Amino acid sequence: MEQWLWDAACKIRGSTDAPKFKDFILPLIFYKRLSDVFDDEYEKCAEKFGGGDLARAFIEADHKDAIKNNRQPIVRYYVPHEYRWDAIRFHPKDGLGEFITTAMREVAKRNPGLSGTLTLKDYNEKQSNQRVLDDDRLKDLIEVISRHRLGLKNTNADVLGEAYEYLLRKFAEGQGQSAGEFLTPSEVGWLIAEIIDPEPYTKIYDPTCGSGRLLTKPRLVFNRKHPGEESKAPRLFGQELNWTTFAIAKMNMFLQDFTDTQIEIGDTFRQPKFTVDKKVMRFDYVVANPMWNQDNYGADAYEEDSFERFQDGIASKSLADWGWVQHIWASLKDNGRAAVVLDTGAVSRGSGSQNKNQERDIRKVFVERDRVEGVILLPENLFYNTTAPGVIILLNRLKPLNRKGEFLLINAADYFVKGDPKNILTQEGIKAVDEVYCNWETREKLSKVVKLEELREAYYNLSPSQFVDVSDKVVHRSIEDILTDLAVARQEREWADKDLAEVLANLRL
């Protein structure tokens, strides 16, 4: 499936910049999934009602009534017969782009839940009076995507979701600095999901959800650990600032068949969409990878906040990391836990100075009030928009009594394999980090349980590299021991030379 998706991307290579491939391909893959799933559900209805025309009429009437009365329709999504995938595939080449655009907008109009997913891309788009993707290439692209059915009988949501992420990763590799806006490395997401390990009937929130893959992984882990209990799976909530990325996130949720997910559009920092009684809604778990070191939130963004989020200090205008941490803390229930991916500087800046430092002072509050559970240092060059290693800050509103006043610092810097163009966090690393976290364990060259007093002495530097040395230690030995070992080695060499001489002598006989 990955090769199939990449073949689709190659069909339009040269007609548009590589980072823009996703804008054309992802909605088409999504649309095909919708159409194929609808065809599967339509066939079931046709068998039940004894005929296709009767089934189609019933589905259409039921869908209209479901929208009117705000209930679940008999089919997931309604795709009119004239806009099904085959109608796109066999449409004449001339006017194909215009027809696809119309089909997507009509299907979105009939399915309010798809709002924002199919209406962004104009397949008839022009730049400098030239088509961005002409109908010839579009026809070729449609034909490649048509190779495989994406219905309920043909591929499960997990496989399709992983293939979808593969394509996003390929786009990210060509997108440079902006890639980090919509994609967190898959293995980092799996590590967070294993540590979060959500309970049944809980809610998970990502205030900067990007493409949604960081948000989906804890639910996938739940499904793996609780087979047959999908009805108890955590519900997912996310907010995203960028319209295109928001659309990708919504498509991702539908492809995973997580239809109870709620994704909103907007700037979470200034206008969070999940609120209750003029405060931010609180969740069981928060996972997030906000853009690192954001410089677009000045003092006004904190002082004018009406949601009581920024009670512990105003972060620097050029460094919003601990502003995001405060929002995430406010978004947790009384027993809630969070995992936040940030730049390594977020846990160390200001620690080497006695002077006032906004970041360090907020960090001090979080440490002194025992909000931080641990920090994980990741390998370098994992992320698409930087070579910096990054850290995961673990927060816990209800630390177990035996962990009060303790902080687990984990240095996973060496757990990677070199990739092209990015390194990859290993499965061995994910397992090792999860083990020491679950066991609250000090392990040589990996982790250390640190006391509050030690962090005070370090001026609230939470960097694992300051407390966990992963380098090989130099062992100093006495001269006498070294001379003894040399003498033993010399004797062994003489014996070996003697044995070799005897073997050679016998060979000459």
PDB file of C-alpha atoms in Angstrom, residues 194-196 337 373-374 376 394 396 403 408 410 432-441:
ATOM      1  CA  GLU A 194       2.735   3.379  25.547  1.00  0.00           C
ATOM      2  CA  ILE A 195       3.475   5.693  28.471  1.00  0.00           C
ATOM      3  CA  ILE A 196      -0.021   7.229  28.486  1.00  0.00           C
ATOM      4  CA  ARG A 337      -1.670  13.037  32.895  1.00  0.00           C
ATOM      5  CA  GLU A 373       6.607  13.443  36.743  1.00  0.00           C
ATOM      6  CA  GLY A 374       9.525  13.005  34.400  1.00  0.00           C
ATOM      7  CA  ILE A 376      12.631  11.993  28.446  1.00  0.00           C
ATOM      8  CA  LEU A 394       5.500  14.138  31.583  1.00  0.00           C
ATOM      9  CA  ASN A 396       0.749  14.233  36.457  1.00  0.00           C
ATOM     10  CA  ARG A 403       6.664   9.245  43.781  1.00  0.00           C
ATOM     11  CA  LEU A 408      12.324  10.448  36.687  1.00  0.00           C
ATOM     12  CA  ILE A 410      15.432   9.420  31.178  1.00  0.00           C
ATOM     13  CA  ALA A 432      13.385   0.424  27.650  1.00  0.00           C
ATOM     14  CA  VAL A 433      11.912   3.856  28.362  1.00  0.00           C
ATOM     15  CA  ASP A 434       8.460   2.394  29.040  1.00  0.00           C
ATOM     16  CA  GLU A 435       9.973  -0.176  31.414  1.00  0.00           C
ATOM     17  CA  VAL A 436      11.915   2.294  33.558  1.00  0.00           C
ATOM     18  CA  TYR A 437       8.900   4.608  33.648  1.00  0.00           C
ATOM     19  CA  CYS A 438       6.496   1.854  34.731  1.00  0.00           C
ATOM     20  CA  ASN A 439       8.979   0.563  37.322  1.00  0.00           C
ATOM     21  CA  TRP A 440      10.070   4.062  38.417  1.00  0.00           C
ATOM     22  CA  GLU A 441      13.603   2.827  38.065  1.00  0.00           C
TER      23      GLU A 441
END
